[in-house]
Coordinates of C-alpha atoms in Angstrom, one line a residue:
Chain A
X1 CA 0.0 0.0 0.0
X2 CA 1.4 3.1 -0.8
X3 CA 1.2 5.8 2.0
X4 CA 2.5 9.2 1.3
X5 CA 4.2 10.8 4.4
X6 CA 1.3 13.2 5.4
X7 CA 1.0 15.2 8.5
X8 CA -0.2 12.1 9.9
X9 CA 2.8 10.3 9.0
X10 CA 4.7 12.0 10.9
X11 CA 3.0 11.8 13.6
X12 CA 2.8 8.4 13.7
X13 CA 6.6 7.3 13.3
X14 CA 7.0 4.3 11.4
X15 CA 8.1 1.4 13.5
X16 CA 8.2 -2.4 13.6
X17 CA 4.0 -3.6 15.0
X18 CA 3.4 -7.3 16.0
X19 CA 0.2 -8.8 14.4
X20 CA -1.2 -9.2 18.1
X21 CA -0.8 -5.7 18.9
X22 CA -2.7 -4.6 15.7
X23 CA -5.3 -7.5 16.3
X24 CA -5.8 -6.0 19.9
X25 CA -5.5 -2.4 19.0
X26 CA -7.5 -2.8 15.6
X27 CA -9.9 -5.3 15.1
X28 CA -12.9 -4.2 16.4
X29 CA -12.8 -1.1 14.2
X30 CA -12.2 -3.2 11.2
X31 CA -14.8 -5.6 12.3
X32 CA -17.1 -2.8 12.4
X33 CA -16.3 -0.8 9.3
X34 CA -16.4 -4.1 7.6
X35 CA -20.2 -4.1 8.3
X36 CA -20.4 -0.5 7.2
X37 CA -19.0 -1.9 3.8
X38 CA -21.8 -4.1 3.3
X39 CA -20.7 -7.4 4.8
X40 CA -23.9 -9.4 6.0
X41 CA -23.7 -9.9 9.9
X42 CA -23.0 -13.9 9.5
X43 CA -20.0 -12.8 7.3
X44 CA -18.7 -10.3 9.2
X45 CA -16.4 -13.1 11.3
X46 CA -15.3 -14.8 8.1
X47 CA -14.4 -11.9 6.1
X48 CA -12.4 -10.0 9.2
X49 CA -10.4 -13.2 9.2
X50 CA -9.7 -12.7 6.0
X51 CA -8.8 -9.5 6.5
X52 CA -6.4 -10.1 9.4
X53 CA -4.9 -13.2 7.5
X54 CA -4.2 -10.6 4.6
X55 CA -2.7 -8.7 7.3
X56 CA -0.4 -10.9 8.6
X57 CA 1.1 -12.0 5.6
X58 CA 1.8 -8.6 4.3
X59 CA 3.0 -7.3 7.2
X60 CA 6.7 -7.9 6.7
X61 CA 6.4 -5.3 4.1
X62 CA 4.4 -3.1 5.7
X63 CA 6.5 0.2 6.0
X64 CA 5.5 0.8 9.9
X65 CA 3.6 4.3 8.6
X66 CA 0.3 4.9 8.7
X67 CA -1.0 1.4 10.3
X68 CA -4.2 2.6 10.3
X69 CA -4.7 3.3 7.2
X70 CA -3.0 0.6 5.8
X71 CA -5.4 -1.7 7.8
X72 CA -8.6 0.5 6.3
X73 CA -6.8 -0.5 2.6
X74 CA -6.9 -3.9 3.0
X75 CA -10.4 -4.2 4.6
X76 CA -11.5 -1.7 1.8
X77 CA -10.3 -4.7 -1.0
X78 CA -11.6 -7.3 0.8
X79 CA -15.3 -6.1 1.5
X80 CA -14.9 -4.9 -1.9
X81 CA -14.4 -8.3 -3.3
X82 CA -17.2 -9.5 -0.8
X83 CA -19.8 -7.0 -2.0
X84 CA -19.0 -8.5 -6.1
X85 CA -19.0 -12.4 -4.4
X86 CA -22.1 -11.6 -2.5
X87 CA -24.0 -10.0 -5.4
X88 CA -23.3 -13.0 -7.8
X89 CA -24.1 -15.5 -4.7
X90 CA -27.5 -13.9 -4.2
X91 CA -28.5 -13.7 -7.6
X92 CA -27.6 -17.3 -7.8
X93 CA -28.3 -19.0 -5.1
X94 CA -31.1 -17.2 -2.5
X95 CA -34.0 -20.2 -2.8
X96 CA -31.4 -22.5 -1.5
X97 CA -30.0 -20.7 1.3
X98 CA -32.9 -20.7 4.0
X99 CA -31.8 -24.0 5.1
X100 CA -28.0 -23.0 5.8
X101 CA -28.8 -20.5 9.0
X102 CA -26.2 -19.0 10.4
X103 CA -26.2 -20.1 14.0
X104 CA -27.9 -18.3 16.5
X105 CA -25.1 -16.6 18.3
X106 CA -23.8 -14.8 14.9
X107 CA -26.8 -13.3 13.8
X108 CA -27.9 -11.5 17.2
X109 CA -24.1 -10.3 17.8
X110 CA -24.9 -7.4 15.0
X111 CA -27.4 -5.2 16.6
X112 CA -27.5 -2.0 14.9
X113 CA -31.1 -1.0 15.9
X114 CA -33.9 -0.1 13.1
X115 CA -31.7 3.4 12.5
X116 CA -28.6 1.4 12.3
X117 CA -30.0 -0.9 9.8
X118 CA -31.7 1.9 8.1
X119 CA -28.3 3.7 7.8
X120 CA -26.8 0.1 6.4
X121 CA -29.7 0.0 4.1
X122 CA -29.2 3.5 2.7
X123 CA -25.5 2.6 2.7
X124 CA -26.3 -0.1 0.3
X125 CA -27.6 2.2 -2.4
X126 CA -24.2 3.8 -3.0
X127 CA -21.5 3.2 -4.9
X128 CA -18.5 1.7 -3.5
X129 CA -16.4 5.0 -3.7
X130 CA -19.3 6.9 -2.0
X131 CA -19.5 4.4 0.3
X132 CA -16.2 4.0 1.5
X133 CA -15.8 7.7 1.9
X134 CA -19.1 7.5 4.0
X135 CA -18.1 4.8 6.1
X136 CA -14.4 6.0 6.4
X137 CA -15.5 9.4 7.8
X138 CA -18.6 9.4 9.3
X139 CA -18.1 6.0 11.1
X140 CA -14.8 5.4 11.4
X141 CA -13.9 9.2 12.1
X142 CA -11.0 9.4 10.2
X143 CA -9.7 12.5 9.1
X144 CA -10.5 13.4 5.7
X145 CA -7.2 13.4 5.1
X146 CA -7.0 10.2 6.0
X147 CA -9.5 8.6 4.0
X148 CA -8.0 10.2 1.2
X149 CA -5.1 8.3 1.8
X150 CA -6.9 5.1 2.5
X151 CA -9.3 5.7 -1.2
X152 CA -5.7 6.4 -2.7
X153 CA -7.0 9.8 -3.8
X154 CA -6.1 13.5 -3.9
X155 CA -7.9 15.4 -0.5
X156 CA -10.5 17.0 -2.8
X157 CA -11.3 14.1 -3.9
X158 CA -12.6 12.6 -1.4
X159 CA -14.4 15.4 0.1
X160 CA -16.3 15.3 -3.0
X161 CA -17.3 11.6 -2.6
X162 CA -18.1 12.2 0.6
X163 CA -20.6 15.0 0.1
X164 CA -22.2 13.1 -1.9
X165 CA -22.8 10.1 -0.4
X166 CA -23.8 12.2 2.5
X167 CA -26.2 14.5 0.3
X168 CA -27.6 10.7 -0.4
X169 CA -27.8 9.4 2.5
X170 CA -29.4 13.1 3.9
X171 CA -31.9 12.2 1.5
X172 CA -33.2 9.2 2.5
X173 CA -32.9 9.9 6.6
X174 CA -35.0 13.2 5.5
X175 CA -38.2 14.0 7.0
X176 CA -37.6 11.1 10.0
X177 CA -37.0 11.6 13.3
X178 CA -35.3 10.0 15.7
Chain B
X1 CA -7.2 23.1 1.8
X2 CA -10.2 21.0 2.1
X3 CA -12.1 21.9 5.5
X4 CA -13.1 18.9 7.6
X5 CA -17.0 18.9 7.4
X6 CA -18.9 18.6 10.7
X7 CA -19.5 14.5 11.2
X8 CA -23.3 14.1 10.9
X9 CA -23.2 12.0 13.9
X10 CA -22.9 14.9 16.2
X11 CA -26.4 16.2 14.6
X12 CA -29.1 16.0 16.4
X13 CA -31.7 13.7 14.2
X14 CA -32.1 10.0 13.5
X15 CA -29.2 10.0 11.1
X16 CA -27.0 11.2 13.6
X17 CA -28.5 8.5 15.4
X18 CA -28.2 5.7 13.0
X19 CA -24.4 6.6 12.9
X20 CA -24.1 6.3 16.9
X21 CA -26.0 2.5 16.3
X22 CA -23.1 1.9 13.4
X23 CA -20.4 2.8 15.6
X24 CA -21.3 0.9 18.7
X25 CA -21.7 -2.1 16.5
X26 CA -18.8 -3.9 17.6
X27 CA -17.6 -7.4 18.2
X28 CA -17.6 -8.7 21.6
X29 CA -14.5 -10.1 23.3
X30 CA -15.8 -13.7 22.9
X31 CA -16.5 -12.9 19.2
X32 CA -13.1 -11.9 19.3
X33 CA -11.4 -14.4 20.6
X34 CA -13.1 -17.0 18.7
X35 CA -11.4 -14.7 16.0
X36 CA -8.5 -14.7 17.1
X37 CA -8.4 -18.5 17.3
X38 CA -9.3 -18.8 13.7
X39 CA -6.5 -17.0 13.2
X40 CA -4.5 -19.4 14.7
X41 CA -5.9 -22.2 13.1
X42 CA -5.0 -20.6 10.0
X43 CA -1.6 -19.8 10.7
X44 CA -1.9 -16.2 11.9
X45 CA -1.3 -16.6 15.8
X46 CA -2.6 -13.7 17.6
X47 CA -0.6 -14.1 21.2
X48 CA -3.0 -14.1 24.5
X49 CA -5.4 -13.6 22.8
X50 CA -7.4 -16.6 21.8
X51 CA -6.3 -18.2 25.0
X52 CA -6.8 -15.6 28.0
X53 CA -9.1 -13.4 25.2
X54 CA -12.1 -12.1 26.9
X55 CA -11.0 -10.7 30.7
X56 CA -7.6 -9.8 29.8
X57 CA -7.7 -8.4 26.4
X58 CA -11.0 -6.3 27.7
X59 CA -8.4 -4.5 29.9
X60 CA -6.3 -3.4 27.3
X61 CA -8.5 -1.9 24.9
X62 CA -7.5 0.8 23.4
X63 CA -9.4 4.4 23.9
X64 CA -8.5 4.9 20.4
X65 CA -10.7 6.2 18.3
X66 CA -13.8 7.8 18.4
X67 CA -16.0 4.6 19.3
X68 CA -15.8 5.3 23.3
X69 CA -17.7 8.7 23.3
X70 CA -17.8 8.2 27.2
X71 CA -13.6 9.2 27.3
X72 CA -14.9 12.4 26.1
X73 CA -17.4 13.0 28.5
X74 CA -14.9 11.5 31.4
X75 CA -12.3 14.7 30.0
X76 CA -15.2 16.8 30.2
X77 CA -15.9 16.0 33.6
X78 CA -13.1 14.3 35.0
X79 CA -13.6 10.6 35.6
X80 CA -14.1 11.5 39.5
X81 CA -17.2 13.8 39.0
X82 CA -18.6 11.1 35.6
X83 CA -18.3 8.6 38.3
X84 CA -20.3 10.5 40.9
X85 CA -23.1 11.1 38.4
X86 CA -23.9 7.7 37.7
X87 CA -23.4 6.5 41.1
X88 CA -26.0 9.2 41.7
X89 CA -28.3 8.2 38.3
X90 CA -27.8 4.5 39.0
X91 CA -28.5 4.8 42.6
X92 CA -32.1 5.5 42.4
X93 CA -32.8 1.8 43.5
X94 CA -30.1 0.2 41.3
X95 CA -29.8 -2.8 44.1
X96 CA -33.1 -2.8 45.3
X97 CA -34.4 -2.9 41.7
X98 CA -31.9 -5.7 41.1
X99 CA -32.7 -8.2 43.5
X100 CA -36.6 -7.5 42.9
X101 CA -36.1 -8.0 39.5
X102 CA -34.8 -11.7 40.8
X103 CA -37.4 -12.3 42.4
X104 CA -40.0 -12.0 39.9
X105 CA -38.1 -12.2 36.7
X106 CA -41.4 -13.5 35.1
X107 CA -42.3 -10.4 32.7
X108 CA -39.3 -10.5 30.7
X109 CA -40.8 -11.1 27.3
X110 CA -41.8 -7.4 26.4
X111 CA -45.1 -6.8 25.8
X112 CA -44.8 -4.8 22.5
X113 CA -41.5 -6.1 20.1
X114 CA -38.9 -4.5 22.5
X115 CA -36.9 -2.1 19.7
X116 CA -39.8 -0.1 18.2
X117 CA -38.7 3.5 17.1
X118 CA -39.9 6.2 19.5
X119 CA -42.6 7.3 17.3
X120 CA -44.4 3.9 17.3
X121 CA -43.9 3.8 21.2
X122 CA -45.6 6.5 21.4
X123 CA -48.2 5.5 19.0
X124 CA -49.1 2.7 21.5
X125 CA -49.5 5.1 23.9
X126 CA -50.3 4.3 27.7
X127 CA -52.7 2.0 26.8
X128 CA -50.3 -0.7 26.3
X129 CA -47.7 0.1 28.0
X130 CA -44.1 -1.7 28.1
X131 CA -44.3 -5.1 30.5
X132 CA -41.3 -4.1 32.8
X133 CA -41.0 -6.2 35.9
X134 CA -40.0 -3.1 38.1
X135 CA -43.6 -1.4 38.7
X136 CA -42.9 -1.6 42.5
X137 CA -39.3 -1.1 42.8
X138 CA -38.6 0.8 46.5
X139 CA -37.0 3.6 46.9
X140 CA -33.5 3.5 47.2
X141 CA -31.4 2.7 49.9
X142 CA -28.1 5.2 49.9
X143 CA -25.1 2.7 50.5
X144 CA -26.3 0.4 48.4
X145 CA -27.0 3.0 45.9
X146 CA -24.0 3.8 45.5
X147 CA -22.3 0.8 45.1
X148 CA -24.5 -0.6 42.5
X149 CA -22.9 0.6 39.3
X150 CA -19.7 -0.1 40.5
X151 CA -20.8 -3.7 41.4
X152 CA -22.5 -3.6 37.8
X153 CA -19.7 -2.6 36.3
X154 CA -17.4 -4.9 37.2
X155 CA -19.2 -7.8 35.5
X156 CA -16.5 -9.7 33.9
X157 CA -17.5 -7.9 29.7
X158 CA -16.8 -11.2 28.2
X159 CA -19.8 -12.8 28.6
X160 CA -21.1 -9.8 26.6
X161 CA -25.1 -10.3 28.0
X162 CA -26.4 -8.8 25.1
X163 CA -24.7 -11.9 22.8
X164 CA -26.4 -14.3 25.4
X165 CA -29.9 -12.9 25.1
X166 CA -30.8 -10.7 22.6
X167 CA -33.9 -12.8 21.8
X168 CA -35.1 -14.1 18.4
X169 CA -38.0 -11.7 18.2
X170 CA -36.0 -8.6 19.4
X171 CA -33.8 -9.0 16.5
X172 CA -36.8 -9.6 14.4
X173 CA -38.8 -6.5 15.1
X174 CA -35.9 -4.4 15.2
X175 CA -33.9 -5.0 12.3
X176 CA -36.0 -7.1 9.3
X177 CA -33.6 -6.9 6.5
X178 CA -30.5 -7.8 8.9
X179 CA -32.0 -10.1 10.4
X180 CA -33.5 -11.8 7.4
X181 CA -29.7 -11.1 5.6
X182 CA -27.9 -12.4 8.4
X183 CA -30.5 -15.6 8.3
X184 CA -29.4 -16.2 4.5
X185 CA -25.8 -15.8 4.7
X186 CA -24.2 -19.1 4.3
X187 CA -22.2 -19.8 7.7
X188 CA -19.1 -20.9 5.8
X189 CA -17.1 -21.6 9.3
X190 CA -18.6 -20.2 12.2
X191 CA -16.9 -17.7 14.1
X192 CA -18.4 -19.7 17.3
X193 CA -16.9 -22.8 16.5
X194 CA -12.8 -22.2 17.0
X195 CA -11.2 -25.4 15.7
X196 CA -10.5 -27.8 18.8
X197 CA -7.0 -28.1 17.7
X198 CA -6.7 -24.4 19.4
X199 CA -7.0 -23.2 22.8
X200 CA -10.5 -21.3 22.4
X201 CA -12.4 -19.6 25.2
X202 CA -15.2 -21.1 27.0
X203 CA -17.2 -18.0 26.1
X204 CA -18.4 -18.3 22.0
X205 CA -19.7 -21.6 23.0
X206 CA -21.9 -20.8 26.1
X207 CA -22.6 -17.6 24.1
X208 CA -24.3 -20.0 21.6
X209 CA -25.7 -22.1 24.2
X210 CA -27.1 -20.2 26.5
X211 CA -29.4 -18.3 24.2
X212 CA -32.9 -20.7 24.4
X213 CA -32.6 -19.9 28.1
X214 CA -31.6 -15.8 27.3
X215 CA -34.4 -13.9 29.4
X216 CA -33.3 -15.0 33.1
X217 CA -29.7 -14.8 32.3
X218 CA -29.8 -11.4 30.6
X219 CA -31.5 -10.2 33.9
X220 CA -29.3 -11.1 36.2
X221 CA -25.9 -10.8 34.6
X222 CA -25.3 -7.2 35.4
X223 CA -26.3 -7.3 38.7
X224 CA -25.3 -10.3 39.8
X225 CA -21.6 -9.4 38.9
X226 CA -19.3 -8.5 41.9
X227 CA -15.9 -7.0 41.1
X228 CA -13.0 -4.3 41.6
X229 CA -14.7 -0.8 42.6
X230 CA -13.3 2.2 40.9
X231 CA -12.5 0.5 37.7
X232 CA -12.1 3.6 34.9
X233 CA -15.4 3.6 33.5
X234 CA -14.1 3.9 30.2
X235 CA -12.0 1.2 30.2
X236 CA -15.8 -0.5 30.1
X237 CA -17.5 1.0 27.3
X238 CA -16.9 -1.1 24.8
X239 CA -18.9 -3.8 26.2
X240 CA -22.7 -3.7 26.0
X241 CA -23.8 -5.0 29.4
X242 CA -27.1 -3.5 30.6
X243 CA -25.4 -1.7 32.6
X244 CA -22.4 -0.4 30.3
X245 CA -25.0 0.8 27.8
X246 CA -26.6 2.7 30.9
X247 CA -23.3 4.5 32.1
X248 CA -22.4 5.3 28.5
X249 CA -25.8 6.9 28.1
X250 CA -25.7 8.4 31.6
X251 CA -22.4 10.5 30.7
X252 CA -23.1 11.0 27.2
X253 CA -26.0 13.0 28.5
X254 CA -24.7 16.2 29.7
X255 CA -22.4 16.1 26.5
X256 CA -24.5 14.4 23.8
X257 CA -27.7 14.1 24.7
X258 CA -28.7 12.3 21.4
X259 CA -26.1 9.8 21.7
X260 CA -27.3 9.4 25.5
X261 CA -31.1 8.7 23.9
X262 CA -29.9 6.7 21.4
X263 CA -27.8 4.6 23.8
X264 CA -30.5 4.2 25.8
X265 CA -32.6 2.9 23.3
X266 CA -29.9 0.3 22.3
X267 CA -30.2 -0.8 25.9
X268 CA -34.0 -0.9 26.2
X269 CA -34.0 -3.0 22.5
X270 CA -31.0 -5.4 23.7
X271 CA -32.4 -5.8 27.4
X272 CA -36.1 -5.2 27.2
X273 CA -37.0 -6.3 30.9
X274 CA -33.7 -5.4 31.9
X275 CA -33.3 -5.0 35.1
X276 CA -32.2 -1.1 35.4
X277 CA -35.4 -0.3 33.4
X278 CA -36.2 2.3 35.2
X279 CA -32.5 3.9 34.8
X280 CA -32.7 3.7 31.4
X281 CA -36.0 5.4 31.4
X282 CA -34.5 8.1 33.5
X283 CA -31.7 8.9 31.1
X284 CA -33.5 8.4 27.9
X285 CA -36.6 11.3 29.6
X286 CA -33.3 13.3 30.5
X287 CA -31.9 13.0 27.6
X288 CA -35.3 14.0 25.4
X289 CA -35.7 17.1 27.5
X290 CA -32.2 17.8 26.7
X291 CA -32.8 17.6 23.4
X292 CA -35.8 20.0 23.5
X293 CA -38.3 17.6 22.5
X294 CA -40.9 18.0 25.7
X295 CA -43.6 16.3 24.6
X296 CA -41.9 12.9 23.6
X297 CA -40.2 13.2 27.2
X298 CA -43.7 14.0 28.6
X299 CA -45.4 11.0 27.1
X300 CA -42.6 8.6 27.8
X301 CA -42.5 9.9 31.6
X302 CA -46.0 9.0 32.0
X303 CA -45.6 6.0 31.3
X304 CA -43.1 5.8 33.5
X305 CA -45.2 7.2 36.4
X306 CA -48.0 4.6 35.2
X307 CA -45.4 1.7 35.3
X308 CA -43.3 2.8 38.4
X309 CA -46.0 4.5 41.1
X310 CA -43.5 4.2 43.5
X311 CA -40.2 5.2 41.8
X312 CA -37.6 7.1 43.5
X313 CA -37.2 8.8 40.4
X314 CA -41.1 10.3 39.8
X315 CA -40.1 13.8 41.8
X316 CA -36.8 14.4 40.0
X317 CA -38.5 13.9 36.6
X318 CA -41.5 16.3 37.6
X319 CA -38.7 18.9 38.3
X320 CA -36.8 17.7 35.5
X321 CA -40.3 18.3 33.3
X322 CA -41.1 21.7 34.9
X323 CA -43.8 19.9 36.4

């Protein structure tokens, strides 16, 4: 992942992280902005690991800037290749699937409440690069500059992805209260 | 230079709201731990963790971030004076409420589906009012007051209550299309079964297990929890006991009273005849007045009065209402 040396760079000096100090430090944000990314609640477990295994085989060349970013990169490819896997899998395949529940304990460990999922749903109308900007900013509270560097765009650009999908997202929370 | 724009969580409408949901939607230590063991399995150790995951991992969780919005009210007020405000929200019959709620834990299945939006709470109006088994909870008793969140709080967060109970029908009413999404996905490996040939905590598996029997338990967990006093409260507030979600929403309130509501509402969804009902009800009136919106907080408290006559809390809410 490229990372450009940013004034957040330098604030976080690179050095040498252990893949149980980034599991502890990081995975519950990941595990959550992975269901801000669109990964179904019985998934969420399966694709995290994915993430993390991603993670620790990359990480001996991992230039110690910018961890957090460079952990938002990788989850960003690998909910992206969910969201493509997931879209073929449903078109194929939902009359078959009633019968594989997930068990009990997966399902219930997402609550996000009727506004959460409302959010999720209006989420699920964007496109990927409105989504991520979204998701990058507005749940993960990144900077913006930040999820610039995570989208592997210029500043601007991302502000303008981000308006956007909030001038979206506005749109379909408008005229409901809480 | 691009400004940063204002996060449209700290609005003050459902949106806003819907983020707070998002951002509290995190895994709990069990959930990670059977994680972590996965990754083991799969050739990514992650040290301590999977082994000694849930108590001693919960101790070093990060503040990082903005997930724990209580660390901002705890700088705001200073982690002395947060903890003096619960103690003093809590103690409005926190014990006595807790062993009543023991003793006739009968009325746990809400009468109405447990997560319904304010609106259609209100819609239902007194008439049918939520079944909380607290209508008679006594008045407070000071020394035990004040000890109650503490002993609350020190529930061991691994055991994550609102894992163990959130029942079928909560998760139904609340959230359709996750629910129904989550029902489809194809379980692939389950996160709840860590491969035997790892050390895995007890936890994902009684997690699983215990849910058939979810009511009782979910009742009793937070109280029944003894433990260290004067643990940081926000080294706690990324676990979603009852009583967590409670102190969360109690200091958000001053700060963020949306967040505080909207907390509180996670809390009454996840823990429906919880046993701090009448806490929760507290904060989430507090927080609605707060917020400006009188008449929701009017409705909502009295329905509080109708369901606890007795309440400590009934003369602090009519001067809280102006009443």
């Amino acid at each position: 992942m490229k990372v450009n040396a940013g004034p957040a760079s330098t604030m976080e000096p690179a050095r040498a992280y252990s893949f149980a100090e980034i599991f502890r430090e990081h995975a519950r944000f990941l595990w959550r902005a992975l269901l801000g990314l669109g990964v179904r609640p019985g998934d969420v477990d399966d694709v995290c690991q994915e993430v993390f295994l991603i993670v620790h085989r990359r990480l001996p060349e991992f230039d110690g800037r910018a961890l957090r970013s460079w952990l938002y990169a990788i989850c960003l490819r690998v909910a992206s290749e969910y969201r493509r896997s997931a879209r073929v899998r449903r078109e194929i395949s939902v009359a078959e699937l009633p019968e594989s529940q997930a068990p009990a304990g997966q399902l219930d460990a997402v609550f996000v409440g009727e506004l959460g999922d409302r959010l999720l749903a209006s989420l699920e109308r964007l496109d990927d690069e409105k989504r991520e900007a979204f998701v990058l900013y507005e749940i993960e509270e990144l900077p913006l500059r930040e999820v610039a560097e995570v989208l592997g765009c210029p500043l601007q650009t991302a502000y303008s992805r981000l308006q956007a999908a909030r001038s979206l997202v506005r749109g379909d929370f408008s005229g409901s209260t809480l | 230079m691009t400004t940063e724009p204002k996060r449209l969580r700290l609005g003050s409408d459902a949106l806003a709201a819907g983020l707070a949901s998002l951002q509290q939607a995190q895994p709990s230590e069990a959930r990670l731990a059977a994680l972590a063991a996965r990754l083991a399995d799969a050739g990514a150790p992650v040290e301590g963790h999977a082994v000694e995951a849930p108590s001693s991992t919960f101790q070093r969780v990060p503040e990082s971030r903005s997930s724990l919005r209580l660390t901002r009210a705890a700088k705001v007020f200073g982690p002395g004076t947060l903890a003096v405000l619960v103690a003093l929200v809590f103690g409005g019959g926190l014990i006595a409420t807790a062993i009543l709620i023991r003793k006739a834990d009968t009325p746990l299945v809400p009468a109405r589906p447990p997560a319904l939006p304010i609106e259609a709470q209100q819609a239902v109006g007194p008439a049918t009012p939520p079944a909380h088994p607290l209508a008679d909870a006594p008045a407070p008793s000071g020394a035990a007051a004040t000890r109650g969140p503490e002993a609350g709080d020190a529930q061991p967060q691994p055991t994550k209550p609102p894992e163990v109970a959130l029942p079928v029908p909560a998760g139904d009413a609340v959230a359709p299309s996750l629910g129904s999404e989550a029902r489809l996905a194809p379980p692939k490996t389950a996160g709840s079964e860590p491969s035997p040939a790892s050390p895995s905590p007890a936890e994902p598996a009684a997690r699983v297990d215990a849910r058939p029997a979810a009511p009782s338990t979910r009742a009793e967990t937070p109280a029944a929890a003894p433990g260290p006093e004067g643990a940081p409260l926000a080294a706690n507030t990324v676990v979603e006991s009852e009583v967590d979600l409670l102190k969360q929403a109690r200091s958000a309130l001053s700060a963020d009273p949306l967040q505080a509501f909207a907390l509180s509402e996670r809390c009454r969804a996840q823990y429906p005849g919880g046993a701090f009902a009448q806490e929760r009800e507290y904060i989430a009136i507090s927080a609605l007045v707060r917020l400006g919106r009188d008449n929701e907080a009017r409705s909502r408290a009295s329905l509080f009065r109708m369901h606890y006559p007795n309440s400590a809390y009934l003369p602090r809410l009519a001067r809280m209402l102006g009443e």
